[in-house]
Short mmCIF file of C-alpha atoms and ligand atoms in Angstrom, two decimals:
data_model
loop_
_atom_site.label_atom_id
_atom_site.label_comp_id
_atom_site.label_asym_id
_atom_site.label_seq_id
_atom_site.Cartn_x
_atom_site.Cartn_y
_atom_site.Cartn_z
CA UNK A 1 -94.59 81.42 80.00
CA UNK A 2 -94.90 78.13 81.41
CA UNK A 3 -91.15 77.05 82.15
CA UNK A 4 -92.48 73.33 82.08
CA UNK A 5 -92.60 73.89 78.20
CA UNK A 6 -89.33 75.49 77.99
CA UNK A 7 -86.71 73.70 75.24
CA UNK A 8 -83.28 73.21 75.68
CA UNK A 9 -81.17 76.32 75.69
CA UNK A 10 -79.56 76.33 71.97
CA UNK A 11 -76.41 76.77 74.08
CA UNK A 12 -76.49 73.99 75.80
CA UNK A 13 -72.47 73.37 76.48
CA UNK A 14 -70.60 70.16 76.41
CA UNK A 15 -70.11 71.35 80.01
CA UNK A 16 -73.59 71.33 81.02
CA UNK A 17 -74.33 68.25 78.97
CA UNK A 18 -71.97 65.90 81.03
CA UNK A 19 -72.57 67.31 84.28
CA UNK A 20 -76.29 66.67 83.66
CA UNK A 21 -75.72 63.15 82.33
CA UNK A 22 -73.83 62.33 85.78
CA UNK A 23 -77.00 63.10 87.25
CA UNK A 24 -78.43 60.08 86.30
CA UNK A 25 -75.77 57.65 88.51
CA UNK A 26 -76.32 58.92 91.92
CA UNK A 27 -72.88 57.37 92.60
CA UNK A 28 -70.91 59.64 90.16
CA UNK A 29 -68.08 61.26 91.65
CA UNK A 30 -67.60 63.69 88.82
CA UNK A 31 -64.32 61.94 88.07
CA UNK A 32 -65.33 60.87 85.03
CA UNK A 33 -66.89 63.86 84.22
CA UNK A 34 -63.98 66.17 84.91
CA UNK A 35 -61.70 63.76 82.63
CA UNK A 36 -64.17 64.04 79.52
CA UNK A 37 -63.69 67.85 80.21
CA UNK A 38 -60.12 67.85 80.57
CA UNK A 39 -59.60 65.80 76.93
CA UNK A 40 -62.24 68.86 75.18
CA UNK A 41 -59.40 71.34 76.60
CA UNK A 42 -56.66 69.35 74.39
CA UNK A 43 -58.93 68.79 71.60
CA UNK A 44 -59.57 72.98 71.48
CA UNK A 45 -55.68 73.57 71.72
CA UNK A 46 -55.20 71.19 68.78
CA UNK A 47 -57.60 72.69 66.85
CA UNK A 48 -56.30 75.85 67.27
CA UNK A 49 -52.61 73.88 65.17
CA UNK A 50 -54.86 72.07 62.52
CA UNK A 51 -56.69 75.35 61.56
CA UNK A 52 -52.41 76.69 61.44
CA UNK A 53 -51.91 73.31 59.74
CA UNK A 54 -52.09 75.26 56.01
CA UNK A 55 -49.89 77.75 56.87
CA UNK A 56 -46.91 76.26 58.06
CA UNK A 57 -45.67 77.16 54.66
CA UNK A 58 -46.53 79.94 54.51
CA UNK A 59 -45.32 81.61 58.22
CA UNK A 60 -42.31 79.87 57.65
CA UNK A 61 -40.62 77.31 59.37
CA UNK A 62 -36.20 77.44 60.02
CA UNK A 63 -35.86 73.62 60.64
CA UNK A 64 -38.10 72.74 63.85
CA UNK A 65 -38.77 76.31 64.55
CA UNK A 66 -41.16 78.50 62.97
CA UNK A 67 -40.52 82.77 62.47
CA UNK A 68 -42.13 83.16 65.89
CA UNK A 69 -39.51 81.13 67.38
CA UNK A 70 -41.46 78.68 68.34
CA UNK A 71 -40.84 74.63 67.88
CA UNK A 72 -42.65 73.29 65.00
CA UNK A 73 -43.55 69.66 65.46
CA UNK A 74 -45.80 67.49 63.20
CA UNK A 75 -49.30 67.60 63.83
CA UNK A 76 -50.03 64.41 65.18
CA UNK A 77 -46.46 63.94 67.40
CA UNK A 78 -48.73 67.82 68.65
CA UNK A 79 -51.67 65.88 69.68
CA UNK A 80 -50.28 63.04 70.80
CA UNK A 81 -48.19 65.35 73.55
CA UNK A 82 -51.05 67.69 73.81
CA UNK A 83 -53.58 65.08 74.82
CA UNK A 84 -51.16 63.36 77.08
CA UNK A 85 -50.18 66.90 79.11
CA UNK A 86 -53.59 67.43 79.40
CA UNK A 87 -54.58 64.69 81.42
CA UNK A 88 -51.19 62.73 83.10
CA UNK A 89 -51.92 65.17 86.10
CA UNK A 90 -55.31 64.45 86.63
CA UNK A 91 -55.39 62.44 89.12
CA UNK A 92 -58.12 60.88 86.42
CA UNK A 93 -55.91 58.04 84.61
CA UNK A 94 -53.37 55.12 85.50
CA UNK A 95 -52.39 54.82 82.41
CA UNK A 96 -52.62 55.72 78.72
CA UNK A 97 -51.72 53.84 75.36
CA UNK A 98 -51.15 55.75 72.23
CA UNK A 99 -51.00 55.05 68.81
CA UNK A 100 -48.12 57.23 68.30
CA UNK A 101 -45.81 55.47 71.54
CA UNK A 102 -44.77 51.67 71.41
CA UNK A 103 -44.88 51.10 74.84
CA UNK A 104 -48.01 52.13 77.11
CA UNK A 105 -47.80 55.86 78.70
CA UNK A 106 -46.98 55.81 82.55
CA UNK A 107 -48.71 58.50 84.43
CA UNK A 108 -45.38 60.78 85.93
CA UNK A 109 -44.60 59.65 89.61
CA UNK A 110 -44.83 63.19 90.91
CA UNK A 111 -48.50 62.75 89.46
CA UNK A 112 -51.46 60.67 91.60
CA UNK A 113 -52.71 57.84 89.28
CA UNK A 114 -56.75 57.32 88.99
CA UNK A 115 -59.35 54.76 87.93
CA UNK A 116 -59.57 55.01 84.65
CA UNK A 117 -57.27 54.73 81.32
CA UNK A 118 -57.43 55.89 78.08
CA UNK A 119 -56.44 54.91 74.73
CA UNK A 120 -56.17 57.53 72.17
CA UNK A 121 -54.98 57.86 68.44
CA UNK A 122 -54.52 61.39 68.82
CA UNK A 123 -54.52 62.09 64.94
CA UNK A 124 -55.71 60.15 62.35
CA UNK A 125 -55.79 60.12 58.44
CA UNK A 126 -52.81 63.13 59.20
CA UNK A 127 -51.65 61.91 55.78
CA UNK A 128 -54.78 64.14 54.58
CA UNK A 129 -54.01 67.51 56.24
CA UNK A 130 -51.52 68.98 53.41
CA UNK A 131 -54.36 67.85 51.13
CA UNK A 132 -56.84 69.79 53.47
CA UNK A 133 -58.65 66.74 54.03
CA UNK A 134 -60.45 65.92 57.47
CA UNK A 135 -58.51 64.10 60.33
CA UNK A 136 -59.65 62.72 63.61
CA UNK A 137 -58.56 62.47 67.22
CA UNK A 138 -60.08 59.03 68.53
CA UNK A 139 -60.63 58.38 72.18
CA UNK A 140 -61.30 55.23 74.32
CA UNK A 141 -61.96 54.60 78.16
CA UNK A 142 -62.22 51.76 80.43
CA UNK A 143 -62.05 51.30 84.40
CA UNK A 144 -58.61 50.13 85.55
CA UNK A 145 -58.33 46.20 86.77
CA UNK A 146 -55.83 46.56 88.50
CA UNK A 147 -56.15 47.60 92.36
CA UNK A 148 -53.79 49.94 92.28
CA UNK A 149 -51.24 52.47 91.69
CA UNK A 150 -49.47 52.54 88.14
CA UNK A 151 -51.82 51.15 85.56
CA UNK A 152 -50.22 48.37 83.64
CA UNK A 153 -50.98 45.95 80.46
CA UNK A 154 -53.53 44.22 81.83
CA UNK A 155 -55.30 47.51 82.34
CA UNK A 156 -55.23 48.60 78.61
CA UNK A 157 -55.78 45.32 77.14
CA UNK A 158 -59.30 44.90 77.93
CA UNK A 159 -62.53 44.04 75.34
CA UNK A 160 -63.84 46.79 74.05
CA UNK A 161 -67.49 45.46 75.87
CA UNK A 162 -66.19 47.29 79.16
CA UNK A 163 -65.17 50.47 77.69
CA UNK A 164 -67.42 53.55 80.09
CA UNK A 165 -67.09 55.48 77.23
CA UNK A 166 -65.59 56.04 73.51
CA UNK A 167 -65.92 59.08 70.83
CA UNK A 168 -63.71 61.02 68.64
CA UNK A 169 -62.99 65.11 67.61
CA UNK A 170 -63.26 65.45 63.37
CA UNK A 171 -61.81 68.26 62.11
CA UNK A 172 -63.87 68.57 59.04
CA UNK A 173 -66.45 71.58 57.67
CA UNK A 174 -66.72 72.43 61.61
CA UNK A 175 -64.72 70.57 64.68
CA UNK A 176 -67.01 68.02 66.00
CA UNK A 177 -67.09 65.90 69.60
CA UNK A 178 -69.15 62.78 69.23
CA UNK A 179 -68.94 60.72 72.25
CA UNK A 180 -71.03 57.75 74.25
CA UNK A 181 -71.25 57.31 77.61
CA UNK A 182 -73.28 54.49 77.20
CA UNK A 183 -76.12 56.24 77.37
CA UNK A 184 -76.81 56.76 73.75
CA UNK A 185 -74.66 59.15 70.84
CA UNK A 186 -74.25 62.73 71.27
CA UNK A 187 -72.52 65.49 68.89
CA UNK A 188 -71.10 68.58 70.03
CA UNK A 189 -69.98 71.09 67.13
CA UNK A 190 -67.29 73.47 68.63
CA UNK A 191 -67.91 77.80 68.41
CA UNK A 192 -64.74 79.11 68.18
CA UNK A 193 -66.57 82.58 69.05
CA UNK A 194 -66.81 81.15 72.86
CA UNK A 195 -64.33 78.48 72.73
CA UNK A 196 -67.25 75.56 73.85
CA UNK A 197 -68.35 72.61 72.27
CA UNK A 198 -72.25 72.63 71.88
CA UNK A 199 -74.25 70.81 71.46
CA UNK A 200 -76.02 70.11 67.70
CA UNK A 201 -76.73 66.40 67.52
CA UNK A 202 -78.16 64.79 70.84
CA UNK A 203 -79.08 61.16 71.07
CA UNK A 204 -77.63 60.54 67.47
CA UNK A 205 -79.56 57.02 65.61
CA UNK A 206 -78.17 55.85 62.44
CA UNK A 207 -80.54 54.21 59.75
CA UNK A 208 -80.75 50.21 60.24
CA UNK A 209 -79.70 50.29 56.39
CA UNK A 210 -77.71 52.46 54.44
CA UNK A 211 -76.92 53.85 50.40
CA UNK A 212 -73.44 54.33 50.71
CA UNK A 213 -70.31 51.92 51.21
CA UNK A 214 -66.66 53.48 51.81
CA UNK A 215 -63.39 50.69 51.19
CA UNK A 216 -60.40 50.93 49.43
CA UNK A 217 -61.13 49.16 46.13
CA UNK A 218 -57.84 49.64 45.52
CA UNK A 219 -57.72 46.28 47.20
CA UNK A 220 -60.00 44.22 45.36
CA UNK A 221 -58.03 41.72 43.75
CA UNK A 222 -56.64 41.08 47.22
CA UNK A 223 -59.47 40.13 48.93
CA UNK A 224 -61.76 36.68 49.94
CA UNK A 225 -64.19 35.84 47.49
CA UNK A 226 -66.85 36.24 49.63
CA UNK A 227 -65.85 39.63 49.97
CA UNK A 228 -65.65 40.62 46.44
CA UNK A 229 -69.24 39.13 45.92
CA UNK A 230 -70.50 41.47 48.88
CA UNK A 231 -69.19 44.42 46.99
CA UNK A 232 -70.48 43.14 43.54
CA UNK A 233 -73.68 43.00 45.22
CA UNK A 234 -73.99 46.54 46.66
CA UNK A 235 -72.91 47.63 42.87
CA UNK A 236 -75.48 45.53 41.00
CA UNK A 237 -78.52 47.07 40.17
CA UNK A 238 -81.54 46.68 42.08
CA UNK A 239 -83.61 49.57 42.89
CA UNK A 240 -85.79 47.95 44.76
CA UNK A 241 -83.68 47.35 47.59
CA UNK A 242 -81.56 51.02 47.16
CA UNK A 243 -78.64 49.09 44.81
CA UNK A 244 -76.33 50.25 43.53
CA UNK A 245 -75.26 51.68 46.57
CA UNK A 246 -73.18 54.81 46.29
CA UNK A 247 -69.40 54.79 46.67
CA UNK A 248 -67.90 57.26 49.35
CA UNK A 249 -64.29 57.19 50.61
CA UNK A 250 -62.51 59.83 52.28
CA UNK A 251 -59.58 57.64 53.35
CA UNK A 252 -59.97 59.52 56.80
CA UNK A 253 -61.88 56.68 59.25
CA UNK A 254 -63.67 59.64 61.54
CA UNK A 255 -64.72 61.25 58.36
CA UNK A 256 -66.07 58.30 56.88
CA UNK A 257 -67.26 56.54 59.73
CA UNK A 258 -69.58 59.44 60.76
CA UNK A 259 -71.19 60.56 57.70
CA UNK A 260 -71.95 56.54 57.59
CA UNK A 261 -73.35 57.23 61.18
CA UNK A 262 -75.38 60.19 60.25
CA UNK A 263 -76.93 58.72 56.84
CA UNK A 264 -76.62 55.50 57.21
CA UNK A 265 -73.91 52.93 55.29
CA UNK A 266 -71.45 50.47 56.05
CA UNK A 267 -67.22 51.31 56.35
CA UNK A 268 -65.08 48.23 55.74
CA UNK A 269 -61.36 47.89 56.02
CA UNK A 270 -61.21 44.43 55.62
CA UNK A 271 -57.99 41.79 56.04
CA UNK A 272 -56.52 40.52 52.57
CA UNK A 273 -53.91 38.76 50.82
CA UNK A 274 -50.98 41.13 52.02
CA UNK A 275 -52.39 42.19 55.25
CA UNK A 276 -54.48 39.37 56.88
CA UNK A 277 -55.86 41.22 60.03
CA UNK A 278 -56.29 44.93 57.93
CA UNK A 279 -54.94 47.89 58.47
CA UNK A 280 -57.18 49.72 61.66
CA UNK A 281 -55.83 49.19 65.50
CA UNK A 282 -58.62 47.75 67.95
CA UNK A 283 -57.70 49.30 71.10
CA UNK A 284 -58.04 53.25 70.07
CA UNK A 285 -59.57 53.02 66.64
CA UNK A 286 -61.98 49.94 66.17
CA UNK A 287 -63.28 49.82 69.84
CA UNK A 288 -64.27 53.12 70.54
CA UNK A 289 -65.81 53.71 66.87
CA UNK A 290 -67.49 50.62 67.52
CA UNK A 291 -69.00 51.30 70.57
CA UNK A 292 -70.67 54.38 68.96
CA UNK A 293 -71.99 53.12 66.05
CA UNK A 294 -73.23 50.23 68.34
CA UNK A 295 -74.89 53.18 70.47
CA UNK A 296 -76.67 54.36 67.67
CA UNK A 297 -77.92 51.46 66.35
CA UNK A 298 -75.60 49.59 64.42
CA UNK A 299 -73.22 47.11 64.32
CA UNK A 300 -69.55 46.29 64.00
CA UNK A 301 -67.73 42.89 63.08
CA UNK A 302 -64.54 41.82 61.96
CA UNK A 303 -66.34 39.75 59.44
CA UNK A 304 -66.92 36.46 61.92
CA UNK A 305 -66.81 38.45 65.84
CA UNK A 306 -68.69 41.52 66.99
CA UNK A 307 -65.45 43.81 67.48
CA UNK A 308 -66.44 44.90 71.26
CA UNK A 309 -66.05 41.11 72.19
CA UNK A 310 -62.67 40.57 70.78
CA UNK A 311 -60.07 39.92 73.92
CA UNK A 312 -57.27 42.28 73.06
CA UNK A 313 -53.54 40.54 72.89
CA UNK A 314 -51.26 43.34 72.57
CA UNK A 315 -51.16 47.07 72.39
CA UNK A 316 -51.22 48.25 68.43
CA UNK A 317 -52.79 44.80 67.09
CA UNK A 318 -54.43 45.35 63.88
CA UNK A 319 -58.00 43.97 63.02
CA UNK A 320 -60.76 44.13 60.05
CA UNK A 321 -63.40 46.61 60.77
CA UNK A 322 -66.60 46.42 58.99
CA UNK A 323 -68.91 48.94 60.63
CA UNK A 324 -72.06 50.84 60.01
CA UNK A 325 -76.03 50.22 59.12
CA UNK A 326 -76.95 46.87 61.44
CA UNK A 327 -78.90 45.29 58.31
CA UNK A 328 -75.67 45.86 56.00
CA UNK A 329 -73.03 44.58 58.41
CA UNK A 330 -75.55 41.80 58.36
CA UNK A 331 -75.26 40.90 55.03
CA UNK A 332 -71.49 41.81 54.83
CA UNK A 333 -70.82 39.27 57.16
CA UNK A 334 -73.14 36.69 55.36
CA UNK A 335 -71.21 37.19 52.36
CA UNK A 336 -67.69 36.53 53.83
CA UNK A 337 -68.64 33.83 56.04
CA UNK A 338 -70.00 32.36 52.68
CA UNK A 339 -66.53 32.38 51.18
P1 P6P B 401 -55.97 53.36 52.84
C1 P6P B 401 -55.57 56.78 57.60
O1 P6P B 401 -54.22 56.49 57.33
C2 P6P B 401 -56.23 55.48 58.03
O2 P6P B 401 -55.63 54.98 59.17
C3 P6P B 401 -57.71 55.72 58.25
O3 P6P B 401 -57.99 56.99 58.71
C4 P6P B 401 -58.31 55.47 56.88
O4 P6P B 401 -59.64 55.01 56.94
C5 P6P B 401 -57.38 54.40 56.31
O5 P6P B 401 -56.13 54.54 56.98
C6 P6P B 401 -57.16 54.61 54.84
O6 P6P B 401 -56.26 53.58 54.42
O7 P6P B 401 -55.16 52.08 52.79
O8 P6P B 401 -57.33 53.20 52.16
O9 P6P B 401 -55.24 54.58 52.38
#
């Protein structure tokens, strides 16, 4: 056997895969490494509540506490705490901002605080769990700017162009970790059997143009002309250029964003006539989803700025997303600029 032709072990861990990745910067401390690990170890103990999710109802819940005893909280206030716990002793972060907290997340004084901080919707589309529908932890990173000590705003309000690394857990058909370092797209599918995430998608590359386009049409009437043309367009028929395009909406962004990744297509949660700047948050959803898809090849604008250049002004600030295929966010953005 000649071990210079030897593939990659099928069980090639999430473990392995990051350890070998800080190969390639000589100056890695393994900081950053460790921290990546640390958030898999929340994202296991939260699956281990979403696949209880169903049964709440069914084991029984007395008020907050369930027939074990034990406090019942909602699923996402679970992940929020779960992911925080995991990493506020670290040593890893100064500072964390979560969709589920107003204010930004001091690390505990007892606690050293690190270089980095993280930004984190810790469940999202959790209006789709009694439905059984898939929901989605969403992570974001960036170095700290500030020299010192306790992180602060300044530290979590940065573009999403210096994020070191962005990805997201979707609880779907399996549990998946996609993540980017930077360094291209990579998706781990968890084995319950072992309790690892391994990999099953390395160096992921989504098409330059799509079939498929995922909105809320529910919102047609309220949006910009130029947006209502765009969608016209993908529905007219021309099969020369793959039109009509196919309609898929999950109303779960992790869910719909990566099956756009995977087969190509274009997500849009645009602003309109009641909500101006859309519905999606740019620090923990918009940034890091666009910094994969931008990994793989595409592309994500709010309809006039690429969304990683946007200068953050406060914490939960709301911004259209229209992300996917390069060569449709293209012409999306053609269409509304046309207006
Ligand atoms: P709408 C879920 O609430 C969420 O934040 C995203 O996961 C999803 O893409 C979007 O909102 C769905 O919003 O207005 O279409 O129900």
């Amino acid at each position: 056997m000649n071990p210079e032709t030897i593939e990659k072990p099928k069980t090639y861990t999430l473990g392995r895969f990051i350890m070998e990745q800080e190969r390639n910067y000589p100056a890695a401390t393994g900081e950053f490494s460790s921290l990546l690990l640390d958030f898999t170890l929340a994202a296991k103990i939260i699956t281990r509540e979403v696949s209880k999710a169903g049964l709440v109802n069914i084991l029984g819940v007395t008020g907050s506490e369930n027939v074990h005893g034990e406090k019942v909280q909602k699923l996402d206030v679970f992940a929020h705490e779960t992911i925080y716990k995991a990493l506020d002793h670290t040593g890893q972060l100064c500072v964390m901002t979560s969709e589920e907290e107003e204010m930004i997340l001091h690390i505990p004084s007892r606690y050293p605080c690190g270089k980095y901080v993280l930004n984190y919707d810790p469940l999202d589309g959790s209006s789709n769990i009694d439905s059984n529908g898939s929901i989605g932890s969403i992570f974001s990173i960036h170095r700290r700017v500030t020299p010192e000590g306790r992180g602060s705003e300044p530290d979590v309000l940065q573009p999403g162009n210096r994020q070191v690394a962005a990805g997201y857990i979707l609880w779907g058909s399996s549990v998946m970790l996609v993540f980017s370092t930077g360094q291209g797209v990579h998706g781990f599918t968890y084995d319950s059997s072992v309790g690892e995430f391994l990999l099953s998608h390395e160096n992921i590359r989504t098409p330059e143009r799509g079939a498929i386009y995922s909105t809320n049409e529910g919102n047609y009437n309220r949006w910009t002309p130029g947006l209502r043309r765009y969608i016209d367009h993908l529905k007219s028929e021309d099969p020369a250029n793959g039109r009509p395009y196919t309609a898929r909406y999950i109303g779960s962004l992790c869910a719909d964003v990566h099956r756009n990744l995977l087969y190509g297509g274009i997500y849009l949660y645009p602003g309109d006539t009641r909500n101006p700047n859309g519905k999606l948050r740019l620090l923990y959803e918009a940034n890091p989803l666009s910094m994969i898809v931008e990994q793989a090849g595409g592309a994500a604008s709010d309809g006039h700025t690429r969304i990683l250049d946007l200068q953050p002004t406060s914490l939960h600030q709301r911004v259209p997303l229209i992300v996917g295929s390069r060569l449709d966010v293209e012409e999306a953005v053609r269409f509304i600029q046309e207006n």
